[in-house]
PDB file of C-alpha atoms and ligand atoms in Angstrom:
ATOM      1  CA  MET A   1      61.541  68.964  19.878  1.00  0.00           C
ATOM      2  CA  SER A   2      59.366  70.497  22.554  1.00  0.00           C
ATOM      3  CA  VAL A   3      60.295  73.534  24.633  1.00  0.00           C
ATOM      4  CA  LYS A   4      59.442  73.141  28.329  1.00  0.00           C
ATOM      5  CA  ARG A   5      57.555  76.005  29.983  1.00  0.00           C
ATOM      6  CA  ARG A   6      60.508  76.687  32.326  1.00  0.00           C
ATOM      7  CA  ASP A   7      62.871  76.938  29.319  1.00  0.00           C
ATOM      8  CA  PHE A   8      60.382  79.130  27.502  1.00  0.00           C
ATOM      9  CA  LEU A   9      60.302  81.580  30.421  1.00  0.00           C
ATOM     10  CA  LYS A  10      64.095  81.507  30.600  1.00  0.00           C
ATOM     11  CA  ILE A  11      64.337  82.485  26.922  1.00  0.00           C
ATOM     12  CA  ALA A  12      61.682  85.168  27.398  1.00  0.00           C
ATOM     13  CA  GLY A  13      63.574  86.461  30.439  1.00  0.00           C
ATOM     14  CA  CYS A  14      66.817  86.639  28.472  1.00  0.00           C
ATOM     15  CA  ALA A  15      65.062  88.486  25.661  1.00  0.00           C
ATOM     16  CA  GLY A  16      63.597  90.892  28.217  1.00  0.00           C
ATOM     17  CA  MET A  17      67.027  91.487  29.770  1.00  0.00           C
ATOM     18  CA  ALA A  18      68.478  92.170  26.355  1.00  0.00           C
ATOM     19  CA  LEU A  19      65.560  94.500  25.661  1.00  0.00           C
ATOM     20  CA  LEU A  20      66.279  96.432  28.826  1.00  0.00           C
ATOM     21  CA  GLY A  21      69.998  96.518  28.020  1.00  0.00           C
ATOM     22  CA  VAL A  22      70.798  94.874  31.354  1.00  0.00           C
ATOM     23  CA  SER A  23      74.205  93.213  31.519  1.00  0.00           C
ATOM     24  CA  ASP A  24      75.332  91.159  34.490  1.00  0.00           C
ATOM     25  CA  ALA A  25      78.961  91.724  33.580  1.00  0.00           C
ATOM     26  CA  ARG A  26      78.572  95.520  33.511  1.00  0.00           C
ATOM     27  CA  ALA A  27      76.605  95.501  36.752  1.00  0.00           C
ATOM     28  CA  ARG A  28      79.413  93.606  38.507  1.00  0.00           C
ATOM     29  CA  THR A  29      82.315  95.709  37.228  1.00  0.00           C
ATOM     30  CA  LYS A  30      83.530  98.552  39.426  1.00  0.00           C
ATOM     31  CA  GLU A  31      86.124  99.868  36.980  1.00  0.00           C
ATOM     32  CA  PRO A  32      85.589 103.495  35.983  1.00  0.00           C
ATOM     33  CA  ASP A  33      84.605 103.874  32.338  1.00  0.00           C
ATOM     34  CA  PRO A  34      87.315 105.336  30.104  1.00  0.00           C
ATOM     35  CA  GLU A  35      86.504 108.511  28.241  1.00  0.00           C
ATOM     36  CA  PHE A  36      84.741 107.872  24.947  1.00  0.00           C
ATOM     37  CA  SER A  37      86.953 108.229  21.913  1.00  0.00           C
ATOM     38  CA  ALA A  38      85.573 110.522  19.241  1.00  0.00           C
ATOM     39  CA  MET A  39      86.190 112.219  15.900  1.00  0.00           C
ATOM     40  CA  LEU A  40      85.811 115.860  15.006  1.00  0.00           C
ATOM     41  CA  ILE A  41      85.000 116.423  11.338  1.00  0.00           C
ATOM     42  CA  ASP A  42      85.639 120.039  10.392  1.00  0.00           C
ATOM     43  CA  THR A  43      83.872 120.341   7.061  1.00  0.00           C
ATOM     44  CA  THR A  44      85.563 123.712   6.420  1.00  0.00           C
ATOM     45  CA  LEU A  45      88.899 121.868   6.144  1.00  0.00           C
ATOM     46  CA  CYS A  46      87.827 118.934   3.988  1.00  0.00           C
ATOM     47  CA  GLU A  47      89.077 119.078   0.390  1.00  0.00           C
ATOM     48  CA  GLY A  48      87.170 116.066  -0.861  1.00  0.00           C
ATOM     49  CA  CYS A  49      90.368 114.184  -1.656  1.00  0.00           C
ATOM     50  CA  ARG A  50      88.794 110.855  -0.574  1.00  0.00           C
ATOM     51  CA  SER A  51      91.997 109.717   1.135  1.00  0.00           C
ATOM     52  CA  CYS A  52      89.807 108.714   4.079  1.00  0.00           C
ATOM     53  CA  GLU A  53      87.586 106.566   1.855  1.00  0.00           C
ATOM     54  CA  GLU A  54      90.611 104.882   0.306  1.00  0.00           C
ATOM     55  CA  ALA A  55      92.241 104.228   3.686  1.00  0.00           C
ATOM     56  CA  CYS A  56      88.982 102.803   5.024  1.00  0.00           C
ATOM     57  CA  ASN A  57      88.574 100.438   2.076  1.00  0.00           C
ATOM     58  CA  GLU A  58      92.156  99.287   2.395  1.00  0.00           C
ATOM     59  CA  LYS A  59      91.942  98.796   6.154  1.00  0.00           C
ATOM     60  CA  ASN A  60      88.719  96.827   5.898  1.00  0.00           C
ATOM     61  CA  SER A  61      89.687  94.897   2.732  1.00  0.00           C
ATOM     62  CA  LEU A  62      86.720  96.383   0.869  1.00  0.00           C
ATOM     63  CA  PRO A  63      86.608  96.238  -2.950  1.00  0.00           C
ATOM     64  CA  ASP A  64      87.734  99.112  -5.150  1.00  0.00           C
ATOM     65  CA  PRO A  65      84.840 101.512  -5.847  1.00  0.00           C
ATOM     66  CA  ALA A  66      83.157 101.725  -9.259  1.00  0.00           C
ATOM     67  CA  THR A  67      84.482 105.296  -9.598  1.00  0.00           C
ATOM     68  CA  PRO A  68      88.216 105.469  -8.792  1.00  0.00           C
ATOM     69  CA  PHE A  69      89.274 107.455  -5.726  1.00  0.00           C
ATOM     70  CA  ASP A  70      90.902 110.176  -7.860  1.00  0.00           C
ATOM     71  CA  GLU A  71      87.878 110.636 -10.131  1.00  0.00           C
ATOM     72  CA  GLY A  72      86.035 113.922  -9.428  1.00  0.00           C
ATOM     73  CA  SER A  73      82.849 112.888 -11.271  1.00  0.00           C
ATOM     74  CA  VAL A  74      81.929 110.849  -8.185  1.00  0.00           C
ATOM     75  CA  TYR A  75      80.570 114.089  -6.732  1.00  0.00           C
ATOM     76  CA  ASP A  76      77.958 114.492  -9.463  1.00  0.00           C
ATOM     77  CA  ARG A  77      75.528 112.417  -7.411  1.00  0.00           C
ATOM     78  CA  LYS A  78      74.849 111.964  -3.701  1.00  0.00           C
ATOM     79  CA  ARG A  79      76.189 108.710  -2.298  1.00  0.00           C
ATOM     80  CA  ASP A  80      75.268 106.643   0.724  1.00  0.00           C
ATOM     81  CA  THR A  81      77.449 104.235   2.663  1.00  0.00           C
ATOM     82  CA  SER A  82      77.212 100.633   1.508  1.00  0.00           C
ATOM     83  CA  ILE A  83      78.529  97.158   2.226  1.00  0.00           C
ATOM     84  CA  GLY A  84      81.550  98.143   0.118  1.00  0.00           C
ATOM     85  CA  ALA A  85      82.065 101.671   1.500  1.00  0.00           C
ATOM     86  CA  TYR A  86      81.826 102.385   5.223  1.00  0.00           C
ATOM     87  CA  THR A  87      82.471 106.099   4.685  1.00  0.00           C
ATOM     88  CA  VAL A  88      81.661 108.343   1.738  1.00  0.00           C
ATOM     89  CA  ILE A  89      82.183 112.038   0.963  1.00  0.00           C
ATOM     90  CA  ASN A  90      79.452 114.104  -0.662  1.00  0.00           C
ATOM     91  CA  ARG A  91      79.696 117.600  -2.158  1.00  0.00           C
ATOM     92  CA  PHE A  92      77.291 120.431  -1.361  1.00  0.00           C
ATOM     93  CA  PRO A  93      77.070 123.949  -2.843  1.00  0.00           C
ATOM     94  CA  ASN A  94      78.447 126.756  -0.701  1.00  0.00           C
ATOM     95  CA  PRO A  95      76.127 129.789  -0.828  1.00  0.00           C
ATOM     96  CA  ARG A  96      78.739 131.854   1.020  1.00  0.00           C
ATOM     97  CA  ASP A  97      81.447 131.088  -1.531  1.00  0.00           C
ATOM     98  CA  PRO A  98      80.156 129.405  -4.719  1.00  0.00           C
ATOM     99  CA  GLY A  99      83.713 128.633  -5.881  1.00  0.00           C
ATOM    100  CA  SER A 100      84.432 126.513  -2.786  1.00  0.00           C
ATOM    101  CA  PRO A 101      81.995 123.629  -2.461  1.00  0.00           C
ATOM    102  CA  ILE A 102      81.583 121.896   0.882  1.00  0.00           C
ATOM    103  CA  TYR A 103      82.627 118.270   1.316  1.00  0.00           C
ATOM    104  CA  VAL A 104      80.953 116.210   4.025  1.00  0.00           C
ATOM    105  CA  ARG A 105      81.834 112.759   5.309  1.00  0.00           C
ATOM    106  CA  ARG A 106      79.155 110.240   6.152  1.00  0.00           C
ATOM    107  CA  GLN A 107      79.601 107.103   8.262  1.00  0.00           C
ATOM    108  CA  CYS A 108      78.302 105.585  11.514  1.00  0.00           C
ATOM    109  CA  MET A 109      78.056 108.306  14.174  1.00  0.00           C
ATOM    110  CA  HIS A 110      78.869 105.927  17.070  1.00  0.00           C
ATOM    111  CA  CYS A 111      76.026 107.327  19.157  1.00  0.00           C
ATOM    112  CA  ASN A 112      76.492 107.644  22.917  1.00  0.00           C
ATOM    113  CA  GLN A 113      73.274 105.679  23.426  1.00  0.00           C
ATOM    114  CA  PRO A 114      72.863 103.876  20.110  1.00  0.00           C
ATOM    115  CA  ALA A 115      69.404 102.924  18.921  1.00  0.00           C
ATOM    116  CA  CYS A 116      70.909 100.070  16.889  1.00  0.00           C
ATOM    117  CA  ALA A 117      72.401  98.380  19.960  1.00  0.00           C
ATOM    118  CA  SER A 118      69.261  98.994  21.966  1.00  0.00           C
ATOM    119  CA  ALA A 119      67.069  97.407  19.291  1.00  0.00           C
ATOM    120  CA  CYS A 120      69.289  94.347  18.936  1.00  0.00           C
ATOM    121  CA  LEU A 121      67.996  91.576  21.191  1.00  0.00           C
ATOM    122  CA  VAL A 122      71.177  89.479  20.995  1.00  0.00           C
ATOM    123  CA  LYS A 123      73.875  92.162  21.365  1.00  0.00           C
ATOM    124  CA  GLY A 124      74.919  91.867  17.754  1.00  0.00           C
ATOM    125  CA  LEU A 125      75.731  95.564  18.012  1.00  0.00           C
ATOM    126  CA  GLU A 126      77.280  96.846  21.170  1.00  0.00           C
ATOM    127  CA  LYS A 127      78.461 100.180  22.539  1.00  0.00           C
ATOM    128  CA  THR A 128      81.959  99.567  23.877  1.00  0.00           C
ATOM    129  CA  ARG A 129      83.296 101.262  26.987  1.00  0.00           C
ATOM    130  CA  GLN A 130      85.826 103.059  24.763  1.00  0.00           C
ATOM    131  CA  GLY A 131      83.130 104.523  22.497  1.00  0.00           C
ATOM    132  CA  PRO A 132      83.004 102.579  19.227  1.00  0.00           C
ATOM    133  CA  VAL A 133      79.757 100.778  18.422  1.00  0.00           C
ATOM    134  CA  ILE A 134      80.892  97.402  17.155  1.00  0.00           C
ATOM    135  CA  TYR A 135      79.258  94.477  15.400  1.00  0.00           C
ATOM    136  CA  ASN A 136      79.514  90.849  16.439  1.00  0.00           C
ATOM    137  CA  LYS A 137      78.622  88.694  13.473  1.00  0.00           C
ATOM    138  CA  GLU A 138      78.605  85.538  15.575  1.00  0.00           C
ATOM    139  CA  ARG A 139      75.618  86.863  17.527  1.00  0.00           C
ATOM    140  CA  CYS A 140      73.736  88.532  14.674  1.00  0.00           C
ATOM    141  CA  MET A 141      70.528  86.791  13.688  1.00  0.00           C
ATOM    142  CA  GLY A 142      69.864  88.908  10.599  1.00  0.00           C
ATOM    143  CA  CYS A 143      66.623  90.481  11.900  1.00  0.00           C
ATOM    144  CA  ARG A 144      67.767  93.964  10.732  1.00  0.00           C
ATOM    145  CA  TYR A 145      66.123  95.781  13.652  1.00  0.00           C
ATOM    146  CA  CYS A 146      69.323  97.859  13.805  1.00  0.00           C
ATOM    147  CA  MET A 147      68.689  99.118  10.276  1.00  0.00           C
ATOM    148  CA  ILE A 148      65.142 100.143  11.113  1.00  0.00           C
ATOM    149  CA  SER A 149      66.101 101.854  14.354  1.00  0.00           C
ATOM    150  CA  CYS A 150      69.197 103.823  13.285  1.00  0.00           C
ATOM    151  CA  PRO A 151      68.278 107.515  12.932  1.00  0.00           C
ATOM    152  CA  PHE A 152      71.139 107.963  10.454  1.00  0.00           C
ATOM    153  CA  ASP A 153      70.316 104.960   8.192  1.00  0.00           C
ATOM    154  CA  ILE A 154      73.765 103.504   8.626  1.00  0.00           C
ATOM    155  CA  PRO A 155      73.745  99.691   9.053  1.00  0.00           C
ATOM    156  CA  LYS A 156      73.719  97.982   5.650  1.00  0.00           C
ATOM    157  CA  PHE A 157      72.882  94.338   4.978  1.00  0.00           C
ATOM    158  CA  GLU A 158      74.572  91.979   2.537  1.00  0.00           C
ATOM    159  CA  TYR A 159      71.355  91.088   0.708  1.00  0.00           C
ATOM    160  CA  ASP A 160      73.169  89.337  -2.136  1.00  0.00           C
ATOM    161  CA  SER A 161      75.248  87.104   0.090  1.00  0.00           C
ATOM    162  CA  PRO A 162      74.184  83.525   0.909  1.00  0.00           C
ATOM    163  CA  SER A 163      75.559  84.202   4.389  1.00  0.00           C
ATOM    164  CA  PRO A 164      74.598  87.854   4.960  1.00  0.00           C
ATOM    165  CA  PHE A 165      75.877  90.139   7.700  1.00  0.00           C
ATOM    166  CA  ILE A 166      75.472  93.782   8.722  1.00  0.00           C
ATOM    167  CA  LYS A 167      78.224  96.155   7.585  1.00  0.00           C
ATOM    168  CA  LYS A 168      79.177  99.576   8.910  1.00  0.00           C
ATOM    169  CA  CYS A 169      82.110 101.644  10.153  1.00  0.00           C
ATOM    170  CA  THR A 170      83.771 100.028  13.162  1.00  0.00           C
ATOM    171  CA  PHE A 171      85.547 103.218  14.290  1.00  0.00           C
ATOM    172  CA  CYS A 172      88.642 101.059  13.707  1.00  0.00           C
ATOM    173  CA  TYR A 173      88.114  99.563  17.157  1.00  0.00           C
ATOM    174  CA  ASP A 174      90.872  97.018  16.568  1.00  0.00           C
ATOM    175  CA  ARG A 175      93.362  99.774  15.723  1.00  0.00           C
ATOM    176  CA  GLN A 176      92.282 101.813  18.735  1.00  0.00           C
ATOM    177  CA  ARG A 177      92.923  98.824  20.996  1.00  0.00           C
ATOM    178  CA  GLN A 178      96.451  98.641  19.561  1.00  0.00           C
ATOM    179  CA  GLY A 179      97.011 102.306  20.429  1.00  0.00           C
ATOM    180  CA  LYS A 180      96.639 103.448  16.793  1.00  0.00           C
ATOM    181  CA  ILE A 181      94.281 106.075  15.464  1.00  0.00           C
ATOM    182  CA  PRO A 182      91.578 105.144  12.912  1.00  0.00           C
ATOM    183  CA  ALA A 183      92.917 104.638   9.396  1.00  0.00           C
ATOM    184  CA  CYS A 184      90.804 107.443   7.921  1.00  0.00           C
ATOM    185  CA  ALA A 185      92.058 109.995  10.466  1.00  0.00           C
ATOM    186  CA  GLU A 186      95.646 108.937   9.826  1.00  0.00           C
ATOM    187  CA  ALA A 187      95.173 109.367   6.073  1.00  0.00           C
ATOM    188  CA  CYS A 188      93.501 112.793   6.133  1.00  0.00           C
ATOM    189  CA  PRO A 189      96.075 115.357   4.885  1.00  0.00           C
ATOM    190  CA  THR A 190      94.182 118.430   6.093  1.00  0.00           C
ATOM    191  CA  GLU A 191      93.206 117.446   9.645  1.00  0.00           C
ATOM    192  CA  ALA A 192      89.564 117.674   8.625  1.00  0.00           C
ATOM    193  CA  THR A 193      89.255 114.421  10.597  1.00  0.00           C
ATOM    194  CA  LEU A 194      90.612 114.752  14.139  1.00  0.00           C
ATOM    195  CA  PHE A 195      90.735 111.830  16.571  1.00  0.00           C
ATOM    196  CA  GLY A 196      90.741 112.218  20.370  1.00  0.00           C
ATOM    197  CA  THR A 197      88.573 111.910  23.437  1.00  0.00           C
ATOM    198  CA  ARG A 198      85.053 113.255  23.113  1.00  0.00           C
ATOM    199  CA  ARG A 199      85.579 115.724  25.931  1.00  0.00           C
ATOM    200  CA  GLU A 200      88.738 117.142  24.291  1.00  0.00           C
ATOM    201  CA  LEU A 201      87.172 117.371  20.861  1.00  0.00           C
ATOM    202  CA  VAL A 202      84.074 119.198  22.116  1.00  0.00           C
ATOM    203  CA  GLU A 203      86.514 121.730  23.637  1.00  0.00           C
ATOM    204  CA  VAL A 204      88.467 122.018  20.365  1.00  0.00           C
ATOM    205  CA  ALA A 205      85.221 122.552  18.439  1.00  0.00           C
ATOM    206  CA  ARG A 206      83.984 125.191  20.900  1.00  0.00           C
ATOM    207  CA  LYS A 207      87.289 127.066  20.673  1.00  0.00           C
ATOM    208  CA  ARG A 208      87.191 127.038  16.869  1.00  0.00           C
ATOM    209  CA  ILE A 209      83.677 128.495  16.876  1.00  0.00           C
ATOM    210  CA  TYR A 210      84.579 131.077  19.552  1.00  0.00           C
ATOM    211  CA  ARG A 211      87.745 132.220  17.759  1.00  0.00           C
ATOM    212  CA  ASN A 212      86.183 132.254  14.275  1.00  0.00           C
ATOM    213  CA  PRO A 213      82.566 133.363  14.706  1.00  0.00           C
ATOM    214  CA  GLY A 214      82.388 134.406  11.048  1.00  0.00           C
ATOM    215  CA  LYS A 215      83.655 131.067   9.814  1.00  0.00           C
ATOM    216  CA  TYR A 216      81.380 128.598  11.610  1.00  0.00           C
ATOM    217  CA  VAL A 217      77.713 128.314  12.469  1.00  0.00           C
ATOM    218  CA  PRO A 218      77.564 128.245  16.295  1.00  0.00           C
ATOM    219  CA  HIS A 219      76.633 124.593  16.560  1.00  0.00           C
ATOM    220  CA  ILE A 220      78.534 121.338  17.047  1.00  0.00           C
ATOM    221  CA  TYR A 221      76.482 118.662  15.329  1.00  0.00           C
ATOM    222  CA  GLY A 222      76.511 115.521  17.464  1.00  0.00           C
ATOM    223  CA  GLU A 223      77.186 117.248  20.767  1.00  0.00           C
ATOM    224  CA  HIS A 224      73.560 116.788  21.781  1.00  0.00           C
ATOM    225  CA  GLU A 225      71.683 115.230  18.830  1.00  0.00           C
ATOM    226  CA  VAL A 226      70.040 111.911  19.800  1.00  0.00           C
ATOM    227  CA  GLY A 227      71.704 112.169  23.212  1.00  0.00           C
ATOM    228  CA  GLY A 228      75.157 112.859  21.723  1.00  0.00           C
ATOM    229  CA  THR A 229      77.281 111.046  19.161  1.00  0.00           C
ATOM    230  CA  GLY A 230      80.922 110.025  19.020  1.00  0.00           C
ATOM    231  CA  TRP A 231      81.475 111.794  15.711  1.00  0.00           C
ATOM    232  CA  LEU A 232      81.132 115.572  15.917  1.00  0.00           C
ATOM    233  CA  TYR A 233      80.878 118.050  13.052  1.00  0.00           C
ATOM    234  CA  LEU A 234      81.612 121.721  12.401  1.00  0.00           C
ATOM    235  CA  SER A 235      80.178 123.641   9.450  1.00  0.00           C
ATOM    236  CA  ALA A 236      80.249 127.059   7.822  1.00  0.00           C
ATOM    237  CA  ILE A 237      76.570 126.872   6.851  1.00  0.00           C
ATOM    238  CA  PRO A 238      73.491 125.431   8.581  1.00  0.00           C
ATOM    239  CA  PHE A 239      73.638 121.669   8.888  1.00  0.00           C
ATOM    240  CA  ASP A 240      70.363 121.062   7.066  1.00  0.00           C
ATOM    241  CA  GLN A 241      72.061 122.487   3.951  1.00  0.00           C
ATOM    242  CA  ILE A 242      74.833 119.887   4.031  1.00  0.00           C
ATOM    243  CA  GLY A 243      72.757 116.749   4.335  1.00  0.00           C
ATOM    244  CA  PHE A 244      72.228 116.452   8.089  1.00  0.00           C
ATOM    245  CA  ARG A 245      68.942 115.665   9.739  1.00  0.00           C
ATOM    246  CA  THR A 246      68.077 118.475  12.091  1.00  0.00           C
ATOM    247  CA  ASP A 247      64.753 117.034  13.235  1.00  0.00           C
ATOM    248  CA  LEU A 248      66.132 114.315  15.496  1.00  0.00           C
ATOM    249  CA  GLY A 249      65.992 116.126  18.817  1.00  0.00           C
ATOM    250  CA  VAL A 250      68.326 115.611  21.748  1.00  0.00           C
ATOM    251  CA  ARG A 251      66.693 112.670  23.515  1.00  0.00           C
ATOM    252  CA  PRO A 252      68.539 109.368  23.112  1.00  0.00           C
ATOM    253  CA  TYR A 253      66.757 107.232  20.546  1.00  0.00           C
ATOM    254  CA  PRO A 254      66.504 104.165  22.815  1.00  0.00           C
ATOM    255  CA  GLU A 255      64.256 106.257  25.091  1.00  0.00           C
ATOM    256  CA  LEU A 256      61.999 107.061  22.165  1.00  0.00           C
ATOM    257  CA  THR A 257      61.785 103.487  20.908  1.00  0.00           C
ATOM    258  CA  SER A 258      61.447 101.693  24.272  1.00  0.00           C
ATOM    259  CA  GLY A 259      57.726 102.525  24.531  1.00  0.00           C
ATOM    260  CA  PHE A 260      57.181 100.895  21.183  1.00  0.00           C
ATOM    261  CA  LEU A 261      59.287  97.861  22.083  1.00  0.00           C
ATOM    262  CA  TYR A 262      57.517  97.311  25.419  1.00  0.00           C
ATOM    263  CA  GLY A 263      54.220  97.413  23.559  1.00  0.00           C
ATOM    264  CA  VAL A 264      55.274  94.605  21.233  1.00  0.00           C
ATOM    265  CA  PRO A 265      53.642  91.259  22.118  1.00  0.00           C
ATOM    266  CA  LEU A 266      55.997  88.548  23.364  1.00  0.00           C
ATOM    267  CA  VAL A 267      55.629  86.563  20.174  1.00  0.00           C
ATOM    268  CA  PHE A 268      57.334  89.414  18.283  1.00  0.00           C
ATOM    269  CA  VAL A 269      60.075  89.594  20.911  1.00  0.00           C
ATOM    270  CA  LEU A 270      60.734  85.901  20.486  1.00  0.00           C
ATOM    271  CA  TRP A 271      60.346  85.961  16.727  1.00  0.00           C
ATOM    272  CA  PRO A 272      63.979  87.056  16.195  1.00  0.00           C
ATOM    273  CA  SER A 273      65.172  84.034  18.167  1.00  0.00           C
ATOM    274  CA  MET A 274      63.398  81.855  15.673  1.00  0.00           C
ATOM    275  CA  LEU A 275      64.944  83.847  12.848  1.00  0.00           C
ATOM    276  CA  LEU A 276      68.329  83.344  14.477  1.00  0.00           C
ATOM    277  CA  ALA A 277      67.890  79.609  14.465  1.00  0.00           C
ATOM    278  CA  LEU A 278      66.770  79.678  10.841  1.00  0.00           C
ATOM    279  CA  ASN A 279      69.593  82.022   9.911  1.00  0.00           C
ATOM    280  CA  HIS A 280      72.238  79.807  11.488  1.00  0.00           C
ATOM    281  CA  PHE A 281      70.663  76.764   9.905  1.00  0.00           C
ATOM    282  CA  SER A 282      70.671  78.342   6.433  1.00  0.00           C
ATOM    283  CA  ARG A 283      74.259  79.582   6.891  1.00  0.00           C
ATOM    284  CA  LYS A 284      75.443  76.139   7.848  1.00  0.00           C
ATOM    285  CA  LYS A 285      73.549  74.717   4.906  1.00  0.00           C
ATOM    286  CA  GLY A 286      75.094  77.351   2.610  1.00  0.00           C
ATOM    287  CA  GLU A 287      78.560  76.541   3.900  1.00  0.00           C
ATOM    288  CA  ARG A 288      77.939  72.825   3.358  1.00  0.00           C
ATOM    289  CA  GLY A 289      76.624  73.605  -0.124  1.00  0.00           C
ATOM    290  CA  ASP A 290      79.793  75.577  -0.907  1.00  0.00           C
ATOM    291  CA  GLU A 291      82.068  72.753   0.086  1.00  0.00           C
ATOM    292  CA  GLY A 292      83.950  71.270  -2.819  1.00  0.00           C
ATOM    293  CA  LYS A 293      83.599  74.352  -5.045  1.00  0.00           C
ATOM    294  CA  ASP A 294      86.721  75.929  -6.686  1.00  0.00           C
TER     295      ASP A 294
HETATM  296  S1  LIG S   1      74.631 105.934  13.755  1.00  0.00           S
HETATM  297 FE1  LIG S   1      73.148 104.228  13.683  1.00  0.00          FE
HETATM  298  S2  LIG S   1      74.451 102.404  13.452  1.00  0.00           S
HETATM  299 FE2  LIG S   1      75.786 104.067  14.187  1.00  0.00          FE
HETATM  300  S3  LIG S   1      75.754 103.895  16.441  1.00  0.00           S
HETATM  301 FE3  LIG S   1      74.149 105.372  15.898  1.00  0.00          FE
HETATM  302  S4  LIG S   1      72.299 104.097  15.762  1.00  0.00           S
HETATM  303 FE4  LIG S   1      74.031 102.691  15.651  1.00  0.00          FE
HETATM  304  S1  LIG S   2      86.962 104.712  11.567  1.00  0.00           S
HETATM  305 FE1  LIG S   2      87.844 102.999  10.415  1.00  0.00          FE
HETATM  306  S2  LIG S   2      86.040 101.862   9.684  1.00  0.00           S
HETATM  307 FE2  LIG S   2      85.297 103.908  10.299  1.00  0.00          FE
HETATM  308  S3  LIG S   2      85.378 105.172   8.447  1.00  0.00           S
HETATM  309 FE3  LIG S   2      87.345 105.449   9.503  1.00  0.00          FE
HETATM  310  S4  LIG S   2      88.696 103.908   8.546  1.00  0.00           S
HETATM  311 FE4  LIG S   2      86.592 103.322   8.054  1.00  0.00          FE
HETATM  312  S1  LIG S   3      90.964 112.708   3.779  1.00  0.00           S
HETATM  313 FE1  LIG S   3      90.376 114.556   4.925  1.00  0.00          FE
HETATM  314  S2  LIG S   3      90.383 116.176   3.375  1.00  0.00           S
HETATM  315 FE2  LIG S   3      90.406 114.239   2.247  1.00  0.00          FE
HETATM  316  S3  LIG S   3      88.234 113.817   1.829  1.00  0.00           S
HETATM  317 FE3  LIG S   3      88.717 112.772   3.745  1.00  0.00          FE
HETATM  318  S4  LIG S   3      88.206 114.214   5.352  1.00  0.00           S
HETATM  319 FE4  LIG S   3      88.294 115.376   3.451  1.00  0.00          FE
END
């Protein structure tokens, strides 16, 4: 099958539009954007009970972890999120109070201007008007640009699956649209995970720091990092001591990566489209191959 020059330019144009993040639909809409929803994680309140992990697994029908949720030995090693765990808690020593270790949640930060969505040429990842950065598996072509571009190393790929997809925290977007709060926030017994609008939660965080200057370092992680994130953190000790990158700067990551992307020859821009076709072809083939099993 040959591709006519006009069609070729159309595809290239679409890829360019996706690259620039231009959306006809958004350009036409006049509705005011709602305030971004957000989470405030106060690490001084987290007890490491893992109720949030358990609620997340249940909500997303993820498998039981290798180490049960009530097993403390899980904290003997640092963990990362995975295709089977969209949020994990890690334990860090507390130099200010050695008897009270610090527990820190890790999951997608739902960046205000997400590098993952910017890098995705087919809108497989998308920043919603409400704040969550969501994944559309129907559009994903498996190129994994989102994994490379994420400054927090969050998107994970189902390498072992014959029909692989990207997995990460969804910010319980479906629950939010039903007027419910995310499952992990609902399950947290200590209010270490607070859900609200980003504007409100920045205010709450500022007040906590102002009223308890001895308790917190005077910094809200995520207020400005990489242009701001939807998940905000408070800490009693500097953030680099509890596993956070503090070298990311405050410029949105899409701004930093756009120069690189514009410098990429067109063949590399179109390469993902070819991968998409191959990916869909292999998925269909895999599905056909699975027919009749069981
Ligand atoms: S943390 Fe990574 S995956 Fe999550 S929104 Fe930001 S860039 Fe995307
Ligand atoms: S917001 Fe939802 S998907 Fe994300 S960590 Fe919490 S429970 Fe899991
Ligand atoms: S449920 Fe709350 S207190 Fe328990 S581990 Fe999660 S954030 Fe910490």
